């Protein structure tokens, strides 16, 4: 099988697909791509299965060399992209030849981007998914972030994708993120309940497990709860009073008060926010 | 908003976290465990996931349920059905544990005032029972540990517990599927992993521990 060689990996690159569903009951985070819409669009452009495994990249892309001809698509955060040193457009399918070098630079807008390849990257399926689960070092290529020297297999296909089709994706519009009140919302002080709806900034501590927010220090009448279920999009309040929004690799239960839960459809707005950017929450309706 | 309803005359506190996700709590000890077992066994295709917390359970459904009343009715019907149909008989599993690989024997034996041989004989004398799964990936909680064998958790968790560790903490035994930080006392290592996604254990399943010695004591 031909391979893509990783010359430079980027800071947080890993193999992902749609992740694992229904196994939080066994303690497994779902993992999977942070921005599902971007992965779907990248795969769709190539005529792939929507869940075909992709390379997820954060903050910057990296440099890759191809063993054999391939068709690719790149979708998500905006970045300068070059093939053999020349800037290329990425709104359509990208064709590469054996020996071509593709470089994806630092992202200028958005935080996560995806490289899909016709037929999908070929890594072993572990627990129903190709997704890397960093916390236990399993899944993906070798259970870890991609690094220099890695080789990721892909299929050699005869069929040609539509070369003139355009990528159907735009970074999420930056607007207030809709949330539901969490099970411990009522334990926030009244002042903190108001402060929560004023704006936060995205902190610099961001990972696939969670994003830390900066802004008003919130006060909760309880510092700890009997550990209970959390999900991607759950907003926890640790003792020091700055909220954390849990993401795809988050643990399955937690002991911090859960003050809110982000609408599933709106989580990508936060996913694609950059450290320092403003984050605003809103209750769309009083009840669910 | 938290609301409450009755199921079989037991009051439950209920919270809708997302359209398809409900937290259920009960003031009456044991009721949540029973409900967790019932839901685990029910084989209901509507259930997408079921997460046990320390004092509650969280039910994830494939489709949203709009109102607590609808959830209550669905659970009521499920409870009625389960009394008519046979609840599956708990399965027996045999688990070989290498007790030479215990890391915390000194603390455990000192606390219990037992010799190692005695401790292990007692432990293997009766099957343990699967209480719940999760918290850490593939972690298995086992109940039924003889009070004489119980040791409080470590005051300071170990930085790294090896994969497949057989450990005790409080009134439970447990198996770490993966290496992770952990506060339980490691007394052995399972020869085979007990967690298997394709044949997951169910609450109530019985675990028969068999002692293996990789080193002469």
PDB file of C-alpha atoms in Angstrom, chain A residues 24-285:
ATOM      1  CA  UNK A  24     -19.092   5.948  27.561  1.00  0.00           C
ATOM      2  CA  UNK A  25     -20.828   3.328  29.714  1.00  0.00           C
ATOM      3  CA  UNK A  26     -17.513   1.442  29.727  1.00  0.00           C
ATOM      4  CA  UNK A  27     -15.560   4.596  30.483  1.00  0.00           C
ATOM      5  CA  UNK A  28     -14.360   5.298  26.946  1.00  0.00           C
ATOM      6  CA  UNK A  29     -14.311   8.854  25.604  1.00  0.00           C
ATOM      7  CA  UNK A  30     -15.725   9.014  22.097  1.00  0.00           C
ATOM      8  CA  UNK A  31     -12.697  10.732  20.509  1.00  0.00           C
ATOM      9  CA  UNK A  32     -13.221  11.551  16.812  1.00  0.00           C
ATOM     10  CA  UNK A  33     -12.757  14.782  14.877  1.00  0.00           C
ATOM     11  CA  UNK A  34     -13.290  18.056  16.708  1.00  0.00           C
ATOM     12  CA  UNK A  35     -15.104  19.613  13.712  1.00  0.00           C
ATOM     13  CA  UNK A  36     -17.393  16.990  12.204  1.00  0.00           C
ATOM     14  CA  UNK A  37     -18.728  19.276   9.459  1.00  0.00           C
ATOM     15  CA  UNK A  38     -15.209  19.915   8.172  1.00  0.00           C
ATOM     16  CA  UNK A  39     -14.401  16.190   8.010  1.00  0.00           C
ATOM     17  CA  UNK A  40     -17.688  15.430   6.252  1.00  0.00           C
ATOM     18  CA  UNK A  41     -17.066  18.159   3.669  1.00  0.00           C
ATOM     19  CA  UNK A  42     -13.503  16.959   3.039  1.00  0.00           C
ATOM     20  CA  UNK A  43     -14.663  13.368   2.497  1.00  0.00           C
ATOM     21  CA  UNK A  44     -17.654  14.388   0.416  1.00  0.00           C
ATOM     22  CA  UNK A  45     -15.512  16.298  -2.029  1.00  0.00           C
ATOM     23  CA  UNK A  46     -13.600  13.075  -2.758  1.00  0.00           C
ATOM     24  CA  UNK A  47     -16.687  10.872  -2.908  1.00  0.00           C
ATOM     25  CA  UNK A  48     -15.501   9.055   0.233  1.00  0.00           C
ATOM     26  CA  UNK A  49     -17.543   7.465   2.967  1.00  0.00           C
ATOM     27  CA  UNK A  50     -18.328  10.493   5.206  1.00  0.00           C
ATOM     28  CA  UNK A  51     -16.544   8.802   8.114  1.00  0.00           C
ATOM     29  CA  UNK A  52     -13.382   7.791   6.224  1.00  0.00           C
ATOM     30  CA  UNK A  53     -10.317   8.351   8.414  1.00  0.00           C
ATOM     31  CA  UNK A  54      -8.616  11.752   8.018  1.00  0.00           C
ATOM     32  CA  UNK A  55      -5.590  13.552   9.409  1.00  0.00           C
ATOM     33  CA  UNK A  56      -6.695  16.116  11.968  1.00  0.00           C
ATOM     34  CA  UNK A  57      -4.348  19.077  12.381  1.00  0.00           C
ATOM     35  CA  UNK A  58      -4.478  21.914  14.919  1.00  0.00           C
ATOM     36  CA  UNK A  59      -2.847  25.360  14.840  1.00  0.00           C
ATOM     37  CA  UNK A  60      -0.534  24.350  11.999  1.00  0.00           C
ATOM     38  CA  UNK A  61      -0.518  21.611   9.395  1.00  0.00           C
ATOM     39  CA  UNK A  62       2.859  20.111   8.661  1.00  0.00           C
ATOM     40  CA  UNK A  63       4.663  18.708   5.630  1.00  0.00           C
ATOM     41  CA  UNK A  64       3.892  15.446   3.878  1.00  0.00           C
ATOM     42  CA  UNK A  65       5.376  13.494   0.933  1.00  0.00           C
ATOM     43  CA  UNK A  66       3.365  11.018  -1.129  1.00  0.00           C
ATOM     44  CA  UNK A  67       4.577   7.589  -2.322  1.00  0.00           C
ATOM     45  CA  UNK A  68       2.099   7.343  -5.160  1.00  0.00           C
ATOM     46  CA  UNK A  69      -0.480   9.460  -6.997  1.00  0.00           C
ATOM     47  CA  UNK A  70      -3.419  10.456  -4.808  1.00  0.00           C
ATOM     48  CA  UNK A  71      -6.405  12.788  -4.621  1.00  0.00           C
ATOM     49  CA  UNK A  72      -6.807  14.864  -1.482  1.00  0.00           C
ATOM     50  CA  UNK A  73      -8.949  17.498   0.064  1.00  0.00           C
ATOM     51  CA  UNK A  74      -8.141  19.909   2.882  1.00  0.00           C
ATOM     52  CA  UNK A  75     -10.908  21.513   4.875  1.00  0.00           C
ATOM     53  CA  UNK A  76     -11.293  23.545   8.063  1.00  0.00           C
ATOM     54  CA  UNK A  77      -9.065  26.297   9.457  1.00  0.00           C
ATOM     55  CA  UNK A  78      -7.484  28.642   6.921  1.00  0.00           C
ATOM     56  CA  UNK A  79      -3.798  28.143   6.157  1.00  0.00           C
ATOM     57  CA  UNK A  80      -1.268  28.768   3.404  1.00  0.00           C
ATOM     58  CA  UNK A  81      -0.815  25.516   1.477  1.00  0.00           C
ATOM     59  CA  UNK A  82       1.943  24.725  -0.987  1.00  0.00           C
ATOM     60  CA  UNK A  83       2.703  21.812  -3.290  1.00  0.00           C
ATOM     61  CA  UNK A  84       6.414  21.488  -4.065  1.00  0.00           C
ATOM     62  CA  UNK A  85       6.860  25.022  -2.778  1.00  0.00           C
ATOM     63  CA  UNK A  86       4.118  26.627  -4.892  1.00  0.00           C
ATOM     64  CA  UNK A  87       0.925  28.007  -3.374  1.00  0.00           C
ATOM     65  CA  UNK A  88      -2.169  26.059  -4.389  1.00  0.00           C
ATOM     66  CA  UNK A  89      -5.909  26.563  -4.099  1.00  0.00           C
ATOM     67  CA  UNK A  90      -7.734  24.143  -1.874  1.00  0.00           C
ATOM     68  CA  UNK A  91     -11.385  24.766  -2.668  1.00  0.00           C
ATOM     69  CA  UNK A  92     -11.276  21.764  -5.010  1.00  0.00           C
ATOM     70  CA  UNK A  93      -9.735  18.302  -5.073  1.00  0.00           C
ATOM     71  CA  UNK A  94      -5.932  18.393  -4.891  1.00  0.00           C
ATOM     72  CA  UNK A  95      -4.103  15.910  -7.137  1.00  0.00           C
ATOM     73  CA  UNK A  96      -0.601  14.820  -6.110  1.00  0.00           C
ATOM     74  CA  UNK A  97       1.970  12.660  -7.869  1.00  0.00           C
ATOM     75  CA  UNK A  98       4.522  10.276  -6.379  1.00  0.00           C
ATOM     76  CA  UNK A  99       7.207  12.328  -4.636  1.00  0.00           C
ATOM     77  CA  UNK A 100       5.134  15.490  -4.324  1.00  0.00           C
ATOM     78  CA  UNK A 101       5.586  17.470  -1.131  1.00  0.00           C
ATOM     79  CA  UNK A 102       2.572  19.156   0.414  1.00  0.00           C
ATOM     80  CA  UNK A 103       3.030  21.788   3.115  1.00  0.00           C
ATOM     81  CA  UNK A 104       0.299  23.241   5.280  1.00  0.00           C
ATOM     82  CA  UNK A 105       1.432  26.290   7.239  1.00  0.00           C
ATOM     83  CA  UNK A 106       0.215  28.012  10.394  1.00  0.00           C
ATOM     84  CA  UNK A 107      -3.517  28.544  10.571  1.00  0.00           C
ATOM     85  CA  UNK A 108      -4.654  32.145  10.265  1.00  0.00           C
ATOM     86  CA  UNK A 109      -8.324  31.614  11.034  1.00  0.00           C
ATOM     87  CA  UNK A 110      -9.914  28.683  12.866  1.00  0.00           C
ATOM     88  CA  UNK A 111      -8.061  26.074  14.900  1.00  0.00           C
ATOM     89  CA  UNK A 112      -8.645  22.638  13.341  1.00  0.00           C
ATOM     90  CA  UNK A 113      -8.198  21.456   9.776  1.00  0.00           C
ATOM     91  CA  UNK A 114      -8.528  18.105   8.059  1.00  0.00           C
ATOM     92  CA  UNK A 115      -6.736  16.293   5.257  1.00  0.00           C
ATOM     93  CA  UNK A 116      -8.805  13.585   3.593  1.00  0.00           C
ATOM     94  CA  UNK A 117      -7.522  11.211   0.935  1.00  0.00           C
ATOM     95  CA  UNK A 118      -9.508   9.292  -1.637  1.00  0.00           C
ATOM     96  CA  UNK A 119     -10.434   5.956  -0.046  1.00  0.00           C
ATOM     97  CA  UNK A 120      -9.485   7.174   3.441  1.00  0.00           C
ATOM     98  CA  UNK A 121      -6.279   6.646   5.425  1.00  0.00           C
ATOM     99  CA  UNK A 122      -5.788   2.977   6.222  1.00  0.00           C
ATOM    100  CA  UNK A 123      -5.143   2.398   9.903  1.00  0.00           C
ATOM    101  CA  UNK A 124      -6.318  -0.520  12.054  1.00  0.00           C
ATOM    102  CA  UNK A 125      -9.801  -0.169  13.492  1.00  0.00           C
ATOM    103  CA  UNK A 126      -9.636  -0.234  17.288  1.00  0.00           C
ATOM    104  CA  UNK A 127     -12.917  -0.448  19.159  1.00  0.00           C
ATOM    105  CA  UNK A 128     -15.109   0.363  16.184  1.00  0.00           C
ATOM    106  CA  UNK A 129     -13.138   3.391  15.027  1.00  0.00           C
ATOM    107  CA  UNK A 130      -9.901   4.622  13.446  1.00  0.00           C
ATOM    108  CA  UNK A 131      -9.768   7.537  15.892  1.00  0.00           C
ATOM    109  CA  UNK A 132      -6.688   8.062  18.019  1.00  0.00           C
ATOM    110  CA  UNK A 133      -7.489   8.079  21.740  1.00  0.00           C
ATOM    111  CA  UNK A 134      -4.511   9.871  23.234  1.00  0.00           C
ATOM    112  CA  UNK A 135      -5.401   9.265  26.900  1.00  0.00           C
ATOM    113  CA  UNK A 136      -4.872   5.503  26.597  1.00  0.00           C
ATOM    114  CA  UNK A 137      -2.452   5.524  23.661  1.00  0.00           C
ATOM    115  CA  UNK A 138      -4.676   3.482  21.355  1.00  0.00           C
ATOM    116  CA  UNK A 139      -6.317   3.804  17.967  1.00  0.00           C
ATOM    117  CA  UNK A 140      -5.151   5.792  14.967  1.00  0.00           C
ATOM    118  CA  UNK A 141      -1.722   5.066  13.528  1.00  0.00           C
ATOM    119  CA  UNK A 142       0.052   4.111  16.745  1.00  0.00           C
ATOM    120  CA  UNK A 143      -2.139   5.482  19.494  1.00  0.00           C
ATOM    121  CA  UNK A 144      -0.330   8.789  19.505  1.00  0.00           C
ATOM    122  CA  UNK A 145       0.039  12.150  17.802  1.00  0.00           C
ATOM    123  CA  UNK A 146       1.667  12.009  14.374  1.00  0.00           C
ATOM    124  CA  UNK A 147       5.363  12.680  14.378  1.00  0.00           C
ATOM    125  CA  UNK A 148       8.188  13.112  11.937  1.00  0.00           C
ATOM    126  CA  UNK A 149       8.987   9.843  10.200  1.00  0.00           C
ATOM    127  CA  UNK A 150       5.487   8.346  10.457  1.00  0.00           C
ATOM    128  CA  UNK A 151       4.109   6.643   7.377  1.00  0.00           C
ATOM    129  CA  UNK A 152       0.358   6.450   6.921  1.00  0.00           C
ATOM    130  CA  UNK A 153      -0.981   3.954   4.361  1.00  0.00           C
ATOM    131  CA  UNK A 154      -3.634   4.870   1.813  1.00  0.00           C
ATOM    132  CA  UNK A 155      -5.393   3.055  -1.007  1.00  0.00           C
ATOM    133  CA  UNK A 156      -4.319   3.281  -4.602  1.00  0.00           C
ATOM    134  CA  UNK A 157      -7.493   3.862  -6.578  1.00  0.00           C
ATOM    135  CA  UNK A 158      -8.238   4.020 -10.304  1.00  0.00           C
ATOM    136  CA  UNK A 159     -11.327   6.159 -10.059  1.00  0.00           C
ATOM    137  CA  UNK A 160     -11.090   9.901 -10.340  1.00  0.00           C
ATOM    138  CA  UNK A 161     -13.131  12.212  -8.144  1.00  0.00           C
ATOM    139  CA  UNK A 162     -14.992  15.226  -9.555  1.00  0.00           C
ATOM    140  CA  UNK A 163     -12.175  17.684 -10.106  1.00  0.00           C
ATOM    141  CA  UNK A 164     -14.363  20.768 -10.488  1.00  0.00           C
ATOM    142  CA  UNK A 165     -16.640  20.313  -7.523  1.00  0.00           C
ATOM    143  CA  UNK A 166     -16.157  22.934  -4.794  1.00  0.00           C
ATOM    144  CA  UNK A 167     -15.690  22.269  -1.117  1.00  0.00           C
ATOM    145  CA  UNK A 168     -18.971  22.784   0.739  1.00  0.00           C
ATOM    146  CA  UNK A 169     -17.739  24.236   4.031  1.00  0.00           C
ATOM    147  CA  UNK A 170     -17.304  27.538   5.802  1.00  0.00           C
ATOM    148  CA  UNK A 171     -15.785  28.136   9.236  1.00  0.00           C
ATOM    149  CA  UNK A 172     -18.637  28.531  11.749  1.00  0.00           C
ATOM    150  CA  UNK A 173     -20.005  32.038  11.994  1.00  0.00           C
ATOM    151  CA  UNK A 174     -18.754  33.739  15.155  1.00  0.00           C
ATOM    152  CA  UNK A 175     -21.876  34.308  17.226  1.00  0.00           C
ATOM    153  CA  UNK A 176     -23.151  33.573  20.717  1.00  0.00           C
ATOM    154  CA  UNK A 177     -22.963  29.871  21.564  1.00  0.00           C
ATOM    155  CA  UNK A 178     -26.269  28.368  22.678  1.00  0.00           C
ATOM    156  CA  UNK A 179     -26.218  26.421  25.936  1.00  0.00           C
ATOM    157  CA  UNK A 180     -28.621  24.567  28.190  1.00  0.00           C
ATOM    158  CA  UNK A 181     -28.461  25.137  31.928  1.00  0.00           C
ATOM    159  CA  UNK A 182     -26.435  22.374  33.546  1.00  0.00           C
ATOM    160  CA  UNK A 183     -27.462  20.160  36.470  1.00  0.00           C
ATOM    161  CA  UNK A 184     -25.509  22.364  38.907  1.00  0.00           C
ATOM    162  CA  UNK A 185     -26.450  25.729  37.360  1.00  0.00           C
ATOM    163  CA  UNK A 186     -28.710  26.491  40.330  1.00  0.00           C
ATOM    164  CA  UNK A 187     -25.689  26.236  42.631  1.00  0.00           C
ATOM    165  CA  UNK A 188     -23.994  29.236  40.996  1.00  0.00           C
ATOM    166  CA  UNK A 189     -24.368  32.502  42.881  1.00  0.00           C
ATOM    167  CA  UNK A 190     -26.860  34.886  41.321  1.00  0.00           C
ATOM    168  CA  UNK A 191     -24.069  37.247  40.360  1.00  0.00           C
ATOM    169  CA  UNK A 192     -22.157  34.403  38.697  1.00  0.00           C
ATOM    170  CA  UNK A 193     -25.250  33.358  36.761  1.00  0.00           C
ATOM    171  CA  UNK A 194     -25.312  36.851  35.257  1.00  0.00           C
ATOM    172  CA  UNK A 195     -21.555  36.911  34.703  1.00  0.00           C
ATOM    173  CA  UNK A 196     -21.720  33.614  32.827  1.00  0.00           C
ATOM    174  CA  UNK A 197     -23.729  35.335  30.100  1.00  0.00           C
ATOM    175  CA  UNK A 198     -21.184  38.118  29.767  1.00  0.00           C
ATOM    176  CA  UNK A 199     -18.243  37.272  27.575  1.00  0.00           C
ATOM    177  CA  UNK A 200     -15.247  35.051  28.212  1.00  0.00           C
ATOM    178  CA  UNK A 201     -11.985  34.721  26.325  1.00  0.00           C
ATOM    179  CA  UNK A 202     -10.665  31.422  25.139  1.00  0.00           C
ATOM    180  CA  UNK A 203      -7.557  30.674  27.190  1.00  0.00           C
ATOM    181  CA  UNK A 204      -4.334  29.208  25.887  1.00  0.00           C
ATOM    182  CA  UNK A 205      -4.919  25.830  27.529  1.00  0.00           C
ATOM    183  CA  UNK A 206      -6.730  24.028  24.768  1.00  0.00           C
ATOM    184  CA  UNK A 207      -6.632  20.350  23.976  1.00  0.00           C
ATOM    185  CA  UNK A 208      -8.801  17.617  22.549  1.00  0.00           C
ATOM    186  CA  UNK A 209     -10.007  17.038  26.123  1.00  0.00           C
ATOM    187  CA  UNK A 210     -11.185  20.548  26.856  1.00  0.00           C
ATOM    188  CA  UNK A 211     -10.883  24.311  26.394  1.00  0.00           C
ATOM    189  CA  UNK A 212     -10.248  26.539  29.374  1.00  0.00           C
ATOM    190  CA  UNK A 213     -12.006  29.904  29.450  1.00  0.00           C
ATOM    191  CA  UNK A 214     -10.790  33.147  30.995  1.00  0.00           C
ATOM    192  CA  UNK A 215     -12.860  35.997  32.331  1.00  0.00           C
ATOM    193  CA  UNK A 216     -15.032  36.511  35.384  1.00  0.00           C
ATOM    194  CA  UNK A 217     -14.301  34.126  38.248  1.00  0.00           C
ATOM    195  CA  UNK A 218     -17.558  32.325  38.949  1.00  0.00           C
ATOM    196  CA  UNK A 219     -18.720  31.278  42.393  1.00  0.00           C
ATOM    197  CA  UNK A 220     -20.503  28.023  43.018  1.00  0.00           C
ATOM    198  CA  UNK A 221     -21.987  26.921  46.358  1.00  0.00           C
ATOM    199  CA  UNK A 222     -20.349  23.538  45.924  1.00  0.00           C
ATOM    200  CA  UNK A 223     -16.796  22.831  44.847  1.00  0.00           C
ATOM    201  CA  UNK A 224     -17.283  19.165  44.159  1.00  0.00           C
ATOM    202  CA  UNK A 225     -20.129  16.827  43.313  1.00  0.00           C
ATOM    203  CA  UNK A 226     -20.415  13.032  43.524  1.00  0.00           C
ATOM    204  CA  UNK A 227     -18.853  12.110  40.179  1.00  0.00           C
ATOM    205  CA  UNK A 228     -21.470  12.050  37.461  1.00  0.00           C
ATOM    206  CA  UNK A 229     -21.673  11.921  33.670  1.00  0.00           C
ATOM    207  CA  UNK A 230     -20.066  14.552  31.465  1.00  0.00           C
ATOM    208  CA  UNK A 231     -20.053  14.850  27.663  1.00  0.00           C
ATOM    209  CA  UNK A 232     -18.357  16.844  24.945  1.00  0.00           C
ATOM    210  CA  UNK A 233     -19.852  20.307  25.363  1.00  0.00           C
ATOM    211  CA  UNK A 234     -20.318  20.045  29.141  1.00  0.00           C
ATOM    212  CA  UNK A 235     -19.101  23.220  30.854  1.00  0.00           C
ATOM    213  CA  UNK A 236     -17.493  22.351  34.178  1.00  0.00           C
ATOM    214  CA  UNK A 237     -16.525  24.770  36.897  1.00  0.00           C
ATOM    215  CA  UNK A 238     -13.372  23.755  38.769  1.00  0.00           C
ATOM    216  CA  UNK A 239     -12.720  25.211  42.201  1.00  0.00           C
ATOM    217  CA  UNK A 240     -10.718  28.212  40.992  1.00  0.00           C
ATOM    218  CA  UNK A 241     -13.850  29.499  39.204  1.00  0.00           C
ATOM    219  CA  UNK A 242     -12.840  29.524  35.523  1.00  0.00           C
ATOM    220  CA  UNK A 243     -14.993  27.286  33.328  1.00  0.00           C
ATOM    221  CA  UNK A 244     -13.708  24.442  31.154  1.00  0.00           C
ATOM    222  CA  UNK A 245     -15.650  23.291  28.108  1.00  0.00           C
ATOM    223  CA  UNK A 246     -15.142  19.568  27.609  1.00  0.00           C
ATOM    224  CA  UNK A 247     -14.294  18.289  24.137  1.00  0.00           C
ATOM    225  CA  UNK A 248     -14.160  14.977  22.262  1.00  0.00           C
ATOM    226  CA  UNK A 249     -11.475  13.258  24.355  1.00  0.00           C
ATOM    227  CA  UNK A 250     -13.023  14.250  27.688  1.00  0.00           C
ATOM    228  CA  UNK A 251     -13.403  11.647  30.413  1.00  0.00           C
ATOM    229  CA  UNK A 252     -16.866  10.120  30.924  1.00  0.00           C
ATOM    230  CA  UNK A 253     -17.569  11.285  34.473  1.00  0.00           C
ATOM    231  CA  UNK A 254     -16.377  14.198  36.546  1.00  0.00           C
ATOM    232  CA  UNK A 255     -16.594  15.721  39.990  1.00  0.00           C
ATOM    233  CA  UNK A 256     -16.792  19.440  39.145  1.00  0.00           C
ATOM    234  CA  UNK A 257     -20.137  21.243  39.026  1.00  0.00           C
ATOM    235  CA  UNK A 258     -21.642  21.180  35.518  1.00  0.00           C
ATOM    236  CA  UNK A 259     -22.963  24.665  34.964  1.00  0.00           C
ATOM    237  CA  UNK A 260     -24.043  24.355  31.337  1.00  0.00           C
ATOM    238  CA  UNK A 261     -24.140  22.149  28.274  1.00  0.00           C
ATOM    239  CA  UNK A 262     -23.340  23.507  24.802  1.00  0.00           C
ATOM    240  CA  UNK A 263     -25.812  22.766  22.002  1.00  0.00           C
ATOM    241  CA  UNK A 264     -24.280  20.015  19.896  1.00  0.00           C
ATOM    242  CA  UNK A 265     -24.801  22.117  16.752  1.00  0.00           C
ATOM    243  CA  UNK A 266     -22.886  25.041  18.276  1.00  0.00           C
ATOM    244  CA  UNK A 267     -19.853  23.231  19.649  1.00  0.00           C
ATOM    245  CA  UNK A 268     -17.947  23.771  16.388  1.00  0.00           C
ATOM    246  CA  UNK A 269     -18.072  27.549  16.941  1.00  0.00           C
ATOM    247  CA  UNK A 270     -15.991  27.034  20.053  1.00  0.00           C
ATOM    248  CA  UNK A 271     -13.840  24.295  18.496  1.00  0.00           C
ATOM    249  CA  UNK A 272     -12.771  26.687  15.747  1.00  0.00           C
ATOM    250  CA  UNK A 273     -12.173  29.634  18.098  1.00  0.00           C
ATOM    251  CA  UNK A 274      -8.614  30.699  18.758  1.00  0.00           C
ATOM    252  CA  UNK A 275      -6.926  31.463  22.089  1.00  0.00           C
ATOM    253  CA  UNK A 276      -7.705  35.041  23.060  1.00  0.00           C
ATOM    254  CA  UNK A 277     -10.907  35.181  21.026  1.00  0.00           C
ATOM    255  CA  UNK A 278     -14.139  36.216  22.674  1.00  0.00           C
ATOM    256  CA  UNK A 279     -16.628  33.516  23.641  1.00  0.00           C
ATOM    257  CA  UNK A 280     -20.219  34.428  24.407  1.00  0.00           C
ATOM    258  CA  UNK A 281     -22.888  32.065  25.724  1.00  0.00           C
ATOM    259  CA  UNK A 282     -26.632  32.445  25.439  1.00  0.00           C
ATOM    260  CA  UNK A 283     -29.727  30.603  26.593  1.00  0.00           C
ATOM    261  CA  UNK A 284     -31.865  30.391  23.538  1.00  0.00           C
ATOM    262  CA  UNK A 285     -34.911  29.389  25.514  1.00  0.00           C
TER     263      UNK A 285
END
